[in-house]
């Protein structure tokens, strides 16, 4: 490799080896090496990394069976419903409240920090007004993209975001608009419906249902479908036909034990 780089440098600096049109003759091996150097330089310069492929982990057959049963029990509608009342985030209560009545509610930490501590490899904690042991630093392998993210509390903390597996706006359309306020608050803070993910994936998903969005990392489709169906069944939400087909197909890819 070193000899090949030196050969390239020699050809670039030796005028006698130039062709009549002034260009420097490089072999296929030279061009491949140059392209590789250039790509590496670009990735390092902009701080990007390619998603790391991971082998899809096995899933207990019992969980897959339960998810299939949940799918079979959901009320299916032709398309996403249009409720008589427009969606408002405030209808689900204060964001990340510690008083949602589910999970670790009442432990003195807001829901966001509860999920960060559950999903990240935490390396540093700090006391804040909303949590005596808030996550200050850690690492996350995003289940949606496979990207590894170094999380640091502060200006760049939005690199890691907390996603509602079943989006609040979708839940609203599919029945949550008629729920009492405490049920909506519980839904918004239920750990079963929350995942720490990379910011770009969360922004791309927005409030889209499975029929229009699934994680970029296909190896996570099985787990995503199980989570979506488990929550939808627990809260008795309807599902649109396109999403039902997508979720059924995702369950078909589950690498059961």
JSON list of C-alpha atoms in Angstrom, two decimals:
[
{"chain": "A", "resi": 1, "resn": "UNK", "atom": "CA", "xyz": [0.00, 0.00, 0.00]},
{"chain": "A", "resi": 2, "resn": "UNK", "atom": "CA", "xyz": [2.77, 2.45, 0.90]},
{"chain": "A", "resi": 3, "resn": "UNK", "atom": "CA", "xyz": [4.67, 1.65, -2.30]},
{"chain": "A", "resi": 4, "resn": "UNK", "atom": "CA", "xyz": [1.50, 2.28, -4.34]},
{"chain": "A", "resi": 5, "resn": "UNK", "atom": "CA", "xyz": [0.98, 5.70, -2.73]},
{"chain": "A", "resi": 6, "resn": "UNK", "atom": "CA", "xyz": [4.62, 6.60, -3.42]},
{"chain": "A", "resi": 7, "resn": "UNK", "atom": "CA", "xyz": [4.18, 5.53, -7.04]},
{"chain": "A", "resi": 8, "resn": "UNK", "atom": "CA", "xyz": [1.16, 7.81, -7.39]},
{"chain": "A", "resi": 9, "resn": "UNK", "atom": "CA", "xyz": [3.10, 10.72, -5.93]},
{"chain": "A", "resi": 10, "resn": "UNK", "atom": "CA", "xyz": [6.00, 10.06, -8.29]},
{"chain": "A", "resi": 11, "resn": "UNK", "atom": "CA", "xyz": [3.68, 10.05, -11.31]},
{"chain": "A", "resi": 12, "resn": "UNK", "atom": "CA", "xyz": [2.07, 13.29, -10.24]},
{"chain": "A", "resi": 13, "resn": "UNK", "atom": "CA", "xyz": [5.39, 15.08, -9.83]},
{"chain": "A", "resi": 14, "resn": "UNK", "atom": "CA", "xyz": [7.21, 13.65, -12.85]},
{"chain": "A", "resi": 15, "resn": "UNK", "atom": "CA", "xyz": [6.44, 15.76, -15.92]},
{"chain": "A", "resi": 16, "resn": "UNK", "atom": "CA", "xyz": [8.16, 13.38, -18.28]},
{"chain": "A", "resi": 17, "resn": "UNK", "atom": "CA", "xyz": [5.44, 10.80, -17.69]},
{"chain": "A", "resi": 18, "resn": "UNK", "atom": "CA", "xyz": [2.61, 13.13, -18.75]},
{"chain": "A", "resi": 19, "resn": "UNK", "atom": "CA", "xyz": [0.61, 12.38, -21.83]},
{"chain": "A", "resi": 20, "resn": "UNK", "atom": "CA", "xyz": [0.31, 14.84, -24.68]},
{"chain": "A", "resi": 21, "resn": "UNK", "atom": "CA", "xyz": [-2.98, 16.16, -23.34]},
{"chain": "A", "resi": 22, "resn": "UNK", "atom": "CA", "xyz": [-1.27, 16.96, -20.03]},
{"chain": "A", "resi": 23, "resn": "UNK", "atom": "CA", "xyz": [-3.03, 14.29, -17.97]},
{"chain": "A", "resi": 24, "resn": "UNK", "atom": "CA", "xyz": [-1.17, 11.80, -15.80]},
{"chain": "A", "resi": 25, "resn": "UNK", "atom": "CA", "xyz": [-1.63, 8.13, -16.69]},
{"chain": "A", "resi": 26, "resn": "UNK", "atom": "CA", "xyz": [-2.82, 6.15, -13.66]},
{"chain": "A", "resi": 27, "resn": "UNK", "atom": "CA", "xyz": [-3.67, 2.48, -13.59]},
{"chain": "A", "resi": 28, "resn": "UNK", "atom": "CA", "xyz": [-6.96, 1.03, -12.32]},
{"chain": "A", "resi": 29, "resn": "UNK", "atom": "CA", "xyz": [-5.30, 0.20, -8.99]},
{"chain": "A", "resi": 30, "resn": "UNK", "atom": "CA", "xyz": [-4.15, 3.80, -8.65]},
{"chain": "A", "resi": 31, "resn": "UNK", "atom": "CA", "xyz": [-7.63, 5.20, -9.30]},
{"chain": "A", "resi": 32, "resn": "UNK", "atom": "CA", "xyz": [-9.21, 2.77, -6.84]},
{"chain": "A", "resi": 33, "resn": "UNK", "atom": "CA", "xyz": [-6.78, 3.84, -4.13]},
{"chain": "A", "resi": 34, "resn": "UNK", "atom": "CA", "xyz": [-7.34, 7.54, -4.83]},
{"chain": "A", "resi": 35, "resn": "UNK", "atom": "CA", "xyz": [-11.12, 7.15, -4.72]},
{"chain": "A", "resi": 36, "resn": "UNK", "atom": "CA", "xyz": [-10.81, 5.27, -1.43]},
{"chain": "A", "resi": 37, "resn": "UNK", "atom": "CA", "xyz": [-8.65, 8.03, 0.06]},
{"chain": "A", "resi": 38, "resn": "UNK", "atom": "CA", "xyz": [-11.09, 10.69, -1.14]},
{"chain": "A", "resi": 39, "resn": "UNK", "atom": "CA", "xyz": [-14.15, 8.94, 0.28]},
{"chain": "A", "resi": 40, "resn": "UNK", "atom": "CA", "xyz": [-12.47, 8.43, 3.64]},
{"chain": "A", "resi": 41, "resn": "UNK", "atom": "CA", "xyz": [-11.45, 12.10, 3.74]},
{"chain": "A", "resi": 42, "resn": "UNK", "atom": "CA", "xyz": [-15.01, 13.25, 3.00]},
{"chain": "A", "resi": 43, "resn": "UNK", "atom": "CA", "xyz": [-16.53, 11.02, 5.67]},
{"chain": "A", "resi": 44, "resn": "UNK", "atom": "CA", "xyz": [-14.03, 12.20, 8.28]},
{"chain": "A", "resi": 45, "resn": "UNK", "atom": "CA", "xyz": [-14.38, 15.85, 7.29]},
{"chain": "A", "resi": 46, "resn": "UNK", "atom": "CA", "xyz": [-18.15, 15.97, 7.65]},
{"chain": "A", "resi": 47, "resn": "UNK", "atom": "CA", "xyz": [-18.30, 13.64, 10.63]},
{"chain": "A", "resi": 48, "resn": "UNK", "atom": "CA", "xyz": [-20.51, 11.05, 8.92]},
{"chain": "A", "resi": 49, "resn": "UNK", "atom": "CA", "xyz": [-20.48, 7.30, 9.28]},
{"chain": "A", "resi": 50, "resn": "UNK", "atom": "CA", "xyz": [-22.27, 4.59, 7.40]},
{"chain": "A", "resi": 51, "resn": "UNK", "atom": "CA", "xyz": [-24.95, 2.66, 9.31]},
{"chain": "A", "resi": 52, "resn": "UNK", "atom": "CA", "xyz": [-23.41, -0.39, 10.91]},
{"chain": "A", "resi": 53, "resn": "UNK", "atom": "CA", "xyz": [-25.22, -3.52, 9.72]},
{"chain": "A", "resi": 54, "resn": "UNK", "atom": "CA", "xyz": [-26.20, -5.79, 12.54]},
{"chain": "A", "resi": 55, "resn": "UNK", "atom": "CA", "xyz": [-27.42, -9.33, 12.40]},
{"chain": "A", "resi": 56, "resn": "UNK", "atom": "CA", "xyz": [-31.08, -9.33, 13.41]},
{"chain": "A", "resi": 57, "resn": "UNK", "atom": "CA", "xyz": [-31.29, -10.72, 16.95]},
{"chain": "A", "resi": 58, "resn": "UNK", "atom": "CA", "xyz": [-33.50, -13.71, 17.54]},
{"chain": "A", "resi": 59, "resn": "UNK", "atom": "CA", "xyz": [-36.92, -13.01, 19.01]},
{"chain": "A", "resi": 60, "resn": "UNK", "atom": "CA", "xyz": [-38.72, -15.41, 21.35]},
{"chain": "A", "resi": 61, "resn": "UNK", "atom": "CA", "xyz": [-41.37, -17.27, 19.38]},
{"chain": "A", "resi": 62, "resn": "UNK", "atom": "CA", "xyz": [-43.86, -16.51, 22.14]},
{"chain": "A", "resi": 63, "resn": "UNK", "atom": "CA", "xyz": [-43.50, -12.75, 21.58]},
{"chain": "A", "resi": 64, "resn": "UNK", "atom": "CA", "xyz": [-44.01, -13.15, 17.85]},
{"chain": "A", "resi": 65, "resn": "UNK", "atom": "CA", "xyz": [-47.12, -15.25, 18.48]},
{"chain": "A", "resi": 66, "resn": "UNK", "atom": "CA", "xyz": [-48.47, -12.66, 20.90]},
{"chain": "A", "resi": 67, "resn": "UNK", "atom": "CA", "xyz": [-47.90, -9.90, 18.37]},
{"chain": "A", "resi": 68, "resn": "UNK", "atom": "CA", "xyz": [-49.69, -11.88, 15.65]},
{"chain": "A", "resi": 69, "resn": "UNK", "atom": "CA", "xyz": [-52.61, -12.39, 18.04]},
{"chain": "A", "resi": 70, "resn": "UNK", "atom": "CA", "xyz": [-52.63, -8.68, 18.82]},
{"chain": "A", "resi": 71, "resn": "UNK", "atom": "CA", "xyz": [-52.69, -7.87, 15.12]},
{"chain": "A", "resi": 72, "resn": "UNK", "atom": "CA", "xyz": [-55.62, -10.21, 14.60]},
{"chain": "A", "resi": 73, "resn": "UNK", "atom": "CA", "xyz": [-57.55, -8.52, 17.39]},
{"chain": "A", "resi": 74, "resn": "UNK", "atom": "CA", "xyz": [-57.15, -4.92, 16.22]},
{"chain": "A", "resi": 75, "resn": "UNK", "atom": "CA", "xyz": [-60.00, -3.04, 14.61]},
{"chain": "A", "resi": 76, "resn": "UNK", "atom": "CA", "xyz": [-58.89, -2.41, 11.01]},
{"chain": "A", "resi": 77, "resn": "UNK", "atom": "CA", "xyz": [-60.06, 0.62, 9.05]},
{"chain": "A", "resi": 78, "resn": "UNK", "atom": "CA", "xyz": [-59.52, 1.40, 5.38]},
{"chain": "A", "resi": 79, "resn": "UNK", "atom": "CA", "xyz": [-57.40, 4.49, 6.00]},
{"chain": "A", "resi": 80, "resn": "UNK", "atom": "CA", "xyz": [-56.22, 6.77, 8.77]},
{"chain": "A", "resi": 81, "resn": "UNK", "atom": "CA", "xyz": [-59.28, 8.31, 10.41]},
{"chain": "A", "resi": 82, "resn": "UNK", "atom": "CA", "xyz": [-60.19, 11.98, 10.60]},
{"chain": "A", "resi": 83, "resn": "UNK", "atom": "CA", "xyz": [-61.53, 12.66, 14.10]},
{"chain": "A", "resi": 84, "resn": "UNK", "atom": "CA", "xyz": [-63.94, 15.53, 14.80]},
{"chain": "A", "resi": 85, "resn": "UNK", "atom": "CA", "xyz": [-61.32, 17.31, 16.92]},
{"chain": "A", "resi": 86, "resn": "UNK", "atom": "CA", "xyz": [-57.91, 18.43, 15.59]},
{"chain": "A", "resi": 87, "resn": "UNK", "atom": "CA", "xyz": [-54.81, 16.95, 17.22]},
{"chain": "A", "resi": 88, "resn": "UNK", "atom": "CA", "xyz": [-53.00, 19.00, 19.85]},
{"chain": "A", "resi": 89, "resn": "UNK", "atom": "CA", "xyz": [-49.89, 17.81, 21.69]},
{"chain": "A", "resi": 90, "resn": "UNK", "atom": "CA", "xyz": [-51.12, 19.51, 24.85]},
{"chain": "A", "resi": 91, "resn": "UNK", "atom": "CA", "xyz": [-54.03, 17.04, 24.96]},
{"chain": "A", "resi": 92, "resn": "UNK", "atom": "CA", "xyz": [-51.49, 14.40, 26.07]},
{"chain": "A", "resi": 93, "resn": "UNK", "atom": "CA", "xyz": [-50.38, 16.45, 29.05]},
{"chain": "A", "resi": 94, "resn": "UNK", "atom": "CA", "xyz": [-47.05, 18.01, 29.97]},
{"chain": "A", "resi": 95, "resn": "UNK", "atom": "CA", "xyz": [-44.26, 16.52, 27.90]},
{"chain": "A", "resi": 96, "resn": "UNK", "atom": "CA", "xyz": [-42.19, 13.91, 29.75]},
{"chain": "A", "resi": 97, "resn": "UNK", "atom": "CA", "xyz": [-44.00, 14.43, 33.04]},
{"chain": "A", "resi": 98, "resn": "UNK", "atom": "CA", "xyz": [-43.01, 12.23, 35.96]},
{"chain": "A", "resi": 99, "resn": "UNK", "atom": "CA", "xyz": [-46.69, 11.89, 36.85]},
{"chain": "A", "resi": 100, "resn": "UNK", "atom": "CA", "xyz": [-47.98, 9.79, 33.96]},
{"chain": "A", "resi": 101, "resn": "UNK", "atom": "CA", "xyz": [-48.89, 6.88, 36.20]},
{"chain": "A", "resi": 102, "resn": "UNK", "atom": "CA", "xyz": [-46.92, 4.32, 34.13]},
{"chain": "A", "resi": 103, "resn": "UNK", "atom": "CA", "xyz": [-43.44, 2.84, 34.16]},
{"chain": "A", "resi": 104, "resn": "UNK", "atom": "CA", "xyz": [-41.14, 4.60, 36.59]},
{"chain": "A", "resi": 105, "resn": "UNK", "atom": "CA", "xyz": [-43.55, 7.49, 37.20]},
{"chain": "A", "resi": 106, "resn": "UNK", "atom": "CA", "xyz": [-43.02, 9.20, 40.53]},
{"chain": "A", "resi": 107, "resn": "UNK", "atom": "CA", "xyz": [-39.32, 8.32, 40.78]},
{"chain": "A", "resi": 108, "resn": "UNK", "atom": "CA", "xyz": [-38.25, 11.98, 40.69]},
{"chain": "A", "resi": 109, "resn": "UNK", "atom": "CA", "xyz": [-36.96, 11.84, 37.09]},
{"chain": "A", "resi": 110, "resn": "UNK", "atom": "CA", "xyz": [-38.77, 13.00, 33.96]},
{"chain": "A", "resi": 111, "resn": "UNK", "atom": "CA", "xyz": [-39.72, 10.37, 31.39]},
{"chain": "A", "resi": 112, "resn": "UNK", "atom": "CA", "xyz": [-37.08, 11.48, 28.87]},
{"chain": "A", "resi": 113, "resn": "UNK", "atom": "CA", "xyz": [-34.26, 10.78, 31.32]},
{"chain": "A", "resi": 114, "resn": "UNK", "atom": "CA", "xyz": [-35.85, 7.48, 32.33]},
{"chain": "A", "resi": 115, "resn": "UNK", "atom": "CA", "xyz": [-35.72, 6.33, 28.70]},
{"chain": "A", "resi": 116, "resn": "UNK", "atom": "CA", "xyz": [-32.21, 7.69, 28.11]},
{"chain": "A", "resi": 117, "resn": "UNK", "atom": "CA", "xyz": [-30.97, 5.77, 31.14]},
{"chain": "A", "resi": 118, "resn": "UNK", "atom": "CA", "xyz": [-32.71, 2.61, 29.94]},
{"chain": "A", "resi": 119, "resn": "UNK", "atom": "CA", "xyz": [-31.53, 2.75, 26.31]},
{"chain": "A", "resi": 120, "resn": "UNK", "atom": "CA", "xyz": [-28.08, 4.37, 26.46]},
{"chain": "A", "resi": 121, "resn": "UNK", "atom": "CA", "xyz": [-24.78, 3.08, 27.77]},
{"chain": "A", "resi": 122, "resn": "UNK", "atom": "CA", "xyz": [-24.53, 5.89, 30.33]},
{"chain": "A", "resi": 123, "resn": "UNK", "atom": "CA", "xyz": [-21.06, 7.17, 31.17]},
{"chain": "A", "resi": 124, "resn": "UNK", "atom": "CA", "xyz": [-21.92, 10.28, 33.17]},
{"chain": "A", "resi": 125, "resn": "UNK", "atom": "CA", "xyz": [-24.85, 11.64, 35.18]},
{"chain": "A", "resi": 126, "resn": "UNK", "atom": "CA", "xyz": [-25.70, 15.06, 36.57]},
{"chain": "A", "resi": 127, "resn": "UNK", "atom": "CA", "xyz": [-28.33, 16.49, 38.89]},
{"chain": "A", "resi": 128, "resn": "UNK", "atom": "CA", "xyz": [-30.92, 18.76, 37.23]},
{"chain": "A", "resi": 129, "resn": "UNK", "atom": "CA", "xyz": [-34.20, 20.35, 38.26]},
{"chain": "A", "resi": 130, "resn": "UNK", "atom": "CA", "xyz": [-36.13, 17.54, 36.55]},
{"chain": "A", "resi": 131, "resn": "UNK", "atom": "CA", "xyz": [-33.97, 14.59, 37.60]},
{"chain": "A", "resi": 132, "resn": "UNK", "atom": "CA", "xyz": [-31.38, 14.06, 40.36]},
{"chain": "A", "resi": 133, "resn": "UNK", "atom": "CA", "xyz": [-29.47, 11.66, 38.10]},
{"chain": "A", "resi": 134, "resn": "UNK", "atom": "CA", "xyz": [-30.06, 13.00, 34.59]},
{"chain": "A", "resi": 135, "resn": "UNK", "atom": "CA", "xyz": [-28.02, 11.43, 31.80]},
{"chain": "A", "resi": 136, "resn": "UNK", "atom": "CA", "xyz": [-25.11, 13.74, 30.98]},
{"chain": "A", "resi": 137, "resn": "UNK", "atom": "CA", "xyz": [-23.18, 11.50, 28.58]},
{"chain": "A", "resi": 138, "resn": "UNK", "atom": "CA", "xyz": [-23.39, 8.09, 27.00]},
{"chain": "A", "resi": 139, "resn": "UNK", "atom": "CA", "xyz": [-23.57, 6.14, 23.77]},
{"chain": "A", "resi": 140, "resn": "UNK", "atom": "CA", "xyz": [-26.52, 4.91, 21.74]},
{"chain": "A", "resi": 141, "resn": "UNK", "atom": "CA", "xyz": [-26.77, 2.45, 18.88]},
{"chain": "A", "resi": 142, "resn": "UNK", "atom": "CA", "xyz": [-29.95, 3.73, 17.24]},
{"chain": "A", "resi": 143, "resn": "UNK", "atom": "CA", "xyz": [-32.37, 0.87, 16.60]},
{"chain": "A", "resi": 144, "resn": "UNK", "atom": "CA", "xyz": [-33.83, 2.75, 13.61]},
{"chain": "A", "resi": 145, "resn": "UNK", "atom": "CA", "xyz": [-30.64, 3.32, 11.63]},
{"chain": "A", "resi": 146, "resn": "UNK", "atom": "CA", "xyz": [-27.88, 1.29, 13.28]},
{"chain": "A", "resi": 147, "resn": "UNK", "atom": "CA", "xyz": [-25.80, 4.45, 13.78]},
{"chain": "A", "resi": 148, "resn": "UNK", "atom": "CA", "xyz": [-23.75, 4.81, 16.94]},
{"chain": "A", "resi": 149, "resn": "UNK", "atom": "CA", "xyz": [-24.11, 8.19, 18.58]},
{"chain": "A", "resi": 150, "resn": "UNK", "atom": "CA", "xyz": [-22.04, 9.82, 21.31]},
{"chain": "A", "resi": 151, "resn": "UNK", "atom": "CA", "xyz": [-24.60, 11.63, 23.47]},
{"chain": "A", "resi": 152, "resn": "UNK", "atom": "CA", "xyz": [-23.63, 14.69, 25.50]},
{"chain": "A", "resi": 153, "resn": "UNK", "atom": "CA", "xyz": [-26.09, 16.81, 27.39]},
{"chain": "A", "resi": 154, "resn": "UNK", "atom": "CA", "xyz": [-26.20, 20.35, 26.01]},
{"chain": "A", "resi": 155, "resn": "UNK", "atom": "CA", "xyz": [-26.42, 22.00, 22.62]},
{"chain": "A", "resi": 156, "resn": "UNK", "atom": "CA", "xyz": [-25.95, 18.73, 20.73]},
{"chain": "A", "resi": 157, "resn": "UNK", "atom": "CA", "xyz": [-28.28, 16.56, 22.81]},
{"chain": "A", "resi": 158, "resn": "UNK", "atom": "CA", "xyz": [-30.92, 16.56, 20.04]},
{"chain": "A", "resi": 159, "resn": "UNK", "atom": "CA", "xyz": [-28.77, 14.00, 18.22]},
{"chain": "A", "resi": 160, "resn": "UNK", "atom": "CA", "xyz": [-30.63, 11.52, 20.43]},
{"chain": "A", "resi": 161, "resn": "UNK", "atom": "CA", "xyz": [-34.40, 11.88, 20.60]},
{"chain": "A", "resi": 162, "resn": "UNK", "atom": "CA", "xyz": [-37.19, 9.92, 22.23]},
{"chain": "A", "resi": 163, "resn": "UNK", "atom": "CA", "xyz": [-39.65, 8.49, 19.73]},
{"chain": "A", "resi": 164, "resn": "UNK", "atom": "CA", "xyz": [-43.22, 7.38, 20.32]},
{"chain": "A", "resi": 165, "resn": "UNK", "atom": "CA", "xyz": [-43.38, 4.05, 18.50]},
{"chain": "A", "resi": 166, "resn": "UNK", "atom": "CA", "xyz": [-47.09, 4.66, 17.97]},
{"chain": "A", "resi": 167, "resn": "UNK", "atom": "CA", "xyz": [-47.05, 8.41, 17.19]},
{"chain": "A", "resi": 168, "resn": "UNK", "atom": "CA", "xyz": [-49.24, 10.61, 19.35]},
{"chain": "A", "resi": 169, "resn": "UNK", "atom": "CA", "xyz": [-50.96, 12.20, 16.35]},
{"chain": "A", "resi": 170, "resn": "UNK", "atom": "CA", "xyz": [-51.65, 8.78, 14.81]},
{"chain": "A", "resi": 171, "resn": "UNK", "atom": "CA", "xyz": [-53.04, 7.51, 18.11]},
{"chain": "A", "resi": 172, "resn": "UNK", "atom": "CA", "xyz": [-55.22, 10.63, 18.29]},
{"chain": "A", "resi": 173, "resn": "UNK", "atom": "CA", "xyz": [-56.66, 9.93, 14.85]},
{"chain": "A", "resi": 174, "resn": "UNK", "atom": "CA", "xyz": [-57.23, 6.25, 15.62]},
{"chain": "A", "resi": 175, "resn": "UNK", "atom": "CA", "xyz": [-59.19, 6.78, 18.82]},
{"chain": "A", "resi": 176, "resn": "UNK", "atom": "CA", "xyz": [-57.19, 8.68, 21.45]},
{"chain": "A", "resi": 177, "resn": "UNK", "atom": "CA", "xyz": [-59.12, 11.89, 20.72]},
{"chain": "A", "resi": 178, "resn": "UNK", "atom": "CA", "xyz": [-62.00, 10.39, 22.74]},
{"chain": "A", "resi": 179, "resn": "UNK", "atom": "CA", "xyz": [-59.91, 9.23, 25.71]},
{"chain": "A", "resi": 180, "resn": "UNK", "atom": "CA", "xyz": [-59.93, 10.89, 29.13]},
{"chain": "A", "resi": 181, "resn": "UNK", "atom": "CA", "xyz": [-56.90, 13.10, 29.82]},
{"chain": "A", "resi": 182, "resn": "UNK", "atom": "CA", "xyz": [-55.19, 10.69, 32.28]},
{"chain": "A", "resi": 183, "resn": "UNK", "atom": "CA", "xyz": [-55.24, 7.88, 29.69]},
{"chain": "A", "resi": 184, "resn": "UNK", "atom": "CA", "xyz": [-53.65, 10.12, 27.08]},
{"chain": "A", "resi": 185, "resn": "UNK", "atom": "CA", "xyz": [-50.98, 11.23, 29.57]},
{"chain": "A", "resi": 186, "resn": "UNK", "atom": "CA", "xyz": [-50.20, 7.61, 30.40]},
{"chain": "A", "resi": 187, "resn": "UNK", "atom": "CA", "xyz": [-49.95, 6.75, 26.70]},
{"chain": "A", "resi": 188, "resn": "UNK", "atom": "CA", "xyz": [-47.49, 9.60, 26.03]},
{"chain": "A", "resi": 189, "resn": "UNK", "atom": "CA", "xyz": [-45.22, 8.46, 28.86]},
{"chain": "A", "resi": 190, "resn": "UNK", "atom": "CA", "xyz": [-45.55, 4.69, 28.65]},
{"chain": "A", "resi": 191, "resn": "UNK", "atom": "CA", "xyz": [-42.03, 3.16, 28.37]},
{"chain": "A", "resi": 192, "resn": "UNK", "atom": "CA", "xyz": [-43.48, 0.41, 26.16]},
{"chain": "A", "resi": 193, "resn": "UNK", "atom": "CA", "xyz": [-44.18, 3.09, 23.54]},
{"chain": "A", "resi": 194, "resn": "UNK", "atom": "CA", "xyz": [-40.86, 4.95, 23.82]},
{"chain": "A", "resi": 195, "resn": "UNK", "atom": "CA", "xyz": [-37.43, 4.42, 22.27]},
{"chain": "A", "resi": 196, "resn": "UNK", "atom": "CA", "xyz": [-34.24, 6.49, 22.23]},
{"chain": "A", "resi": 197, "resn": "UNK", "atom": "CA", "xyz": [-33.29, 6.89, 18.55]},
{"chain": "A", "resi": 198, "resn": "UNK", "atom": "CA", "xyz": [-31.15, 9.08, 16.30]},
{"chain": "A", "resi": 199, "resn": "UNK", "atom": "CA", "xyz": [-32.62, 12.52, 15.61]},
{"chain": "A", "resi": 200, "resn": "UNK", "atom": "CA", "xyz": [-32.77, 12.27, 11.79]},
{"chain": "A", "resi": 201, "resn": "UNK", "atom": "CA", "xyz": [-34.79, 9.04, 11.95]},
{"chain": "A", "resi": 202, "resn": "UNK", "atom": "CA", "xyz": [-37.22, 10.56, 14.43]},
{"chain": "A", "resi": 203, "resn": "UNK", "atom": "CA", "xyz": [-37.65, 13.64, 12.26]},
{"chain": "A", "resi": 204, "resn": "UNK", "atom": "CA", "xyz": [-38.14, 11.55, 9.12]},
{"chain": "A", "resi": 205, "resn": "UNK", "atom": "CA", "xyz": [-40.79, 9.44, 10.83]},
{"chain": "A", "resi": 206, "resn": "UNK", "atom": "CA", "xyz": [-42.69, 12.40, 12.31]},
{"chain": "A", "resi": 207, "resn": "UNK", "atom": "CA", "xyz": [-46.26, 11.13, 12.91]},
{"chain": "A", "resi": 208, "resn": "UNK", "atom": "CA", "xyz": [-46.27, 8.56, 10.10]},
{"chain": "A", "resi": 209, "resn": "UNK", "atom": "CA", "xyz": [-47.84, 5.14, 10.54]},
{"chain": "A", "resi": 210, "resn": "UNK", "atom": "CA", "xyz": [-46.15, 1.86, 9.45]},
{"chain": "A", "resi": 211, "resn": "UNK", "atom": "CA", "xyz": [-47.94, 1.93, 6.11]},
{"chain": "A", "resi": 212, "resn": "UNK", "atom": "CA", "xyz": [-45.88, 5.01, 5.22]},
{"chain": "A", "resi": 213, "resn": "UNK", "atom": "CA", "xyz": [-42.73, 4.63, 7.34]},
{"chain": "A", "resi": 214, "resn": "UNK", "atom": "CA", "xyz": [-40.60, 1.83, 8.73]},
{"chain": "A", "resi": 215, "resn": "UNK", "atom": "CA", "xyz": [-37.08, 2.01, 10.22]},
{"chain": "A", "resi": 216, "resn": "UNK", "atom": "CA", "xyz": [-34.21, 2.20, 7.74]},
{"chain": "A", "resi": 217, "resn": "UNK", "atom": "CA", "xyz": [-32.56, -0.70, 9.55]},
{"chain": "A", "resi": 218, "resn": "UNK", "atom": "CA", "xyz": [-34.61, -3.61, 8.24]},
{"chain": "A", "resi": 219, "resn": "UNK", "atom": "CA", "xyz": [-33.18, -5.91, 10.88]},
{"chain": "A", "resi": 220, "resn": "UNK", "atom": "CA", "xyz": [-35.28, -3.99, 13.43]},
{"chain": "A", "resi": 221, "resn": "UNK", "atom": "CA", "xyz": [-38.59, -4.32, 11.59]},
{"chain": "A", "resi": 222, "resn": "UNK", "atom": "CA", "xyz": [-39.64, -7.36, 13.61]},
{"chain": "A", "resi": 223, "resn": "UNK", "atom": "CA", "xyz": [-39.07, -5.66, 16.95]},
{"chain": "A", "resi": 224, "resn": "UNK", "atom": "CA", "xyz": [-40.70, -2.45, 15.70]},
{"chain": "A", "resi": 225, "resn": "UNK", "atom": "CA", "xyz": [-43.80, -4.34, 14.60]},
{"chain": "A", "resi": 226, "resn": "UNK", "atom": "CA", "xyz": [-44.01, -6.18, 17.92]},
{"chain": "A", "resi": 227, "resn": "UNK", "atom": "CA", "xyz": [-43.75, -2.90, 19.84]},
{"chain": "A", "resi": 228, "resn": "UNK", "atom": "CA", "xyz": [-46.29, -1.11, 17.65]},
{"chain": "A", "resi": 229, "resn": "UNK", "atom": "CA", "xyz": [-48.79, -3.95, 17.91]},
{"chain": "A", "resi": 230, "resn": "UNK", "atom": "CA", "xyz": [-48.30, -4.48, 21.65]},
{"chain": "A", "resi": 231, "resn": "UNK", "atom": "CA", "xyz": [-49.03, -0.83, 22.39]},
{"chain": "A", "resi": 232, "resn": "UNK", "atom": "CA", "xyz": [-51.92, -0.59, 19.93]},
{"chain": "A", "resi": 233, "resn": "UNK", "atom": "CA", "xyz": [-53.58, -3.65, 21.46]},
{"chain": "A", "resi": 234, "resn": "UNK", "atom": "CA", "xyz": [-53.01, -2.50, 25.04]},
{"chain": "A", "resi": 235, "resn": "UNK", "atom": "CA", "xyz": [-54.68, 0.85, 24.34]},
{"chain": "A", "resi": 236, "resn": "UNK", "atom": "CA", "xyz": [-57.28, -0.59, 21.94]},
{"chain": "A", "resi": 237, "resn": "UNK", "atom": "CA", "xyz": [-56.33, 1.57, 19.00]},
{"chain": "A", "resi": 238, "resn": "UNK", "atom": "CA", "xyz": [-57.53, 0.93, 15.48]},
{"chain": "A", "resi": 239, "resn": "UNK", "atom": "CA", "xyz": [-55.03, 0.34, 12.66]},
{"chain": "A", "resi": 240, "resn": "UNK", "atom": "CA", "xyz": [-55.28, 1.31, 8.99]},
{"chain": "A", "resi": 241, "resn": "UNK", "atom": "CA", "xyz": [-55.22, -1.41, 6.34]},
{"chain": "A", "resi": 242, "resn": "UNK", "atom": "CA", "xyz": [-51.91, -0.37, 4.76]},
{"chain": "A", "resi": 243, "resn": "UNK", "atom": "CA", "xyz": [-50.22, -0.48, 8.16]},
{"chain": "A", "resi": 244, "resn": "UNK", "atom": "CA", "xyz": [-51.82, -3.82, 8.96]},
{"chain": "A", "resi": 245, "resn": "UNK", "atom": "CA", "xyz": [-50.26, -5.32, 5.83]},
{"chain": "A", "resi": 246, "resn": "UNK", "atom": "CA", "xyz": [-46.87, -3.77, 6.58]},
{"chain": "A", "resi": 247, "resn": "UNK", "atom": "CA", "xyz": [-46.87, -5.02, 10.16]},
{"chain": "A", "resi": 248, "resn": "UNK", "atom": "CA", "xyz": [-47.95, -8.51, 9.11]},
{"chain": "A", "resi": 249, "resn": "UNK", "atom": "CA", "xyz": [-45.09, -8.63, 6.60]},
{"chain": "A", "resi": 250, "resn": "UNK", "atom": "CA", "xyz": [-42.62, -7.41, 9.26]},
{"chain": "A", "resi": 251, "resn": "UNK", "atom": "CA", "xyz": [-43.71, -10.18, 11.62]},
{"chain": "A", "resi": 252, "resn": "UNK", "atom": "CA", "xyz": [-43.10, -12.63, 8.79]},
{"chain": "A", "resi": 253, "resn": "UNK", "atom": "CA", "xyz": [-39.41, -11.62, 8.88]},
{"chain": "A", "resi": 254, "resn": "UNK", "atom": "CA", "xyz": [-38.99, -12.28, 12.60]},
{"chain": "A", "resi": 255, "resn": "UNK", "atom": "CA", "xyz": [-35.97, -14.56, 13.22]},
{"chain": "A", "resi": 256, "resn": "UNK", "atom": "CA", "xyz": [-37.74, -16.61, 15.87]},
{"chain": "A", "resi": 257, "resn": "UNK", "atom": "CA", "xyz": [-35.77, -18.73, 18.30]}
]
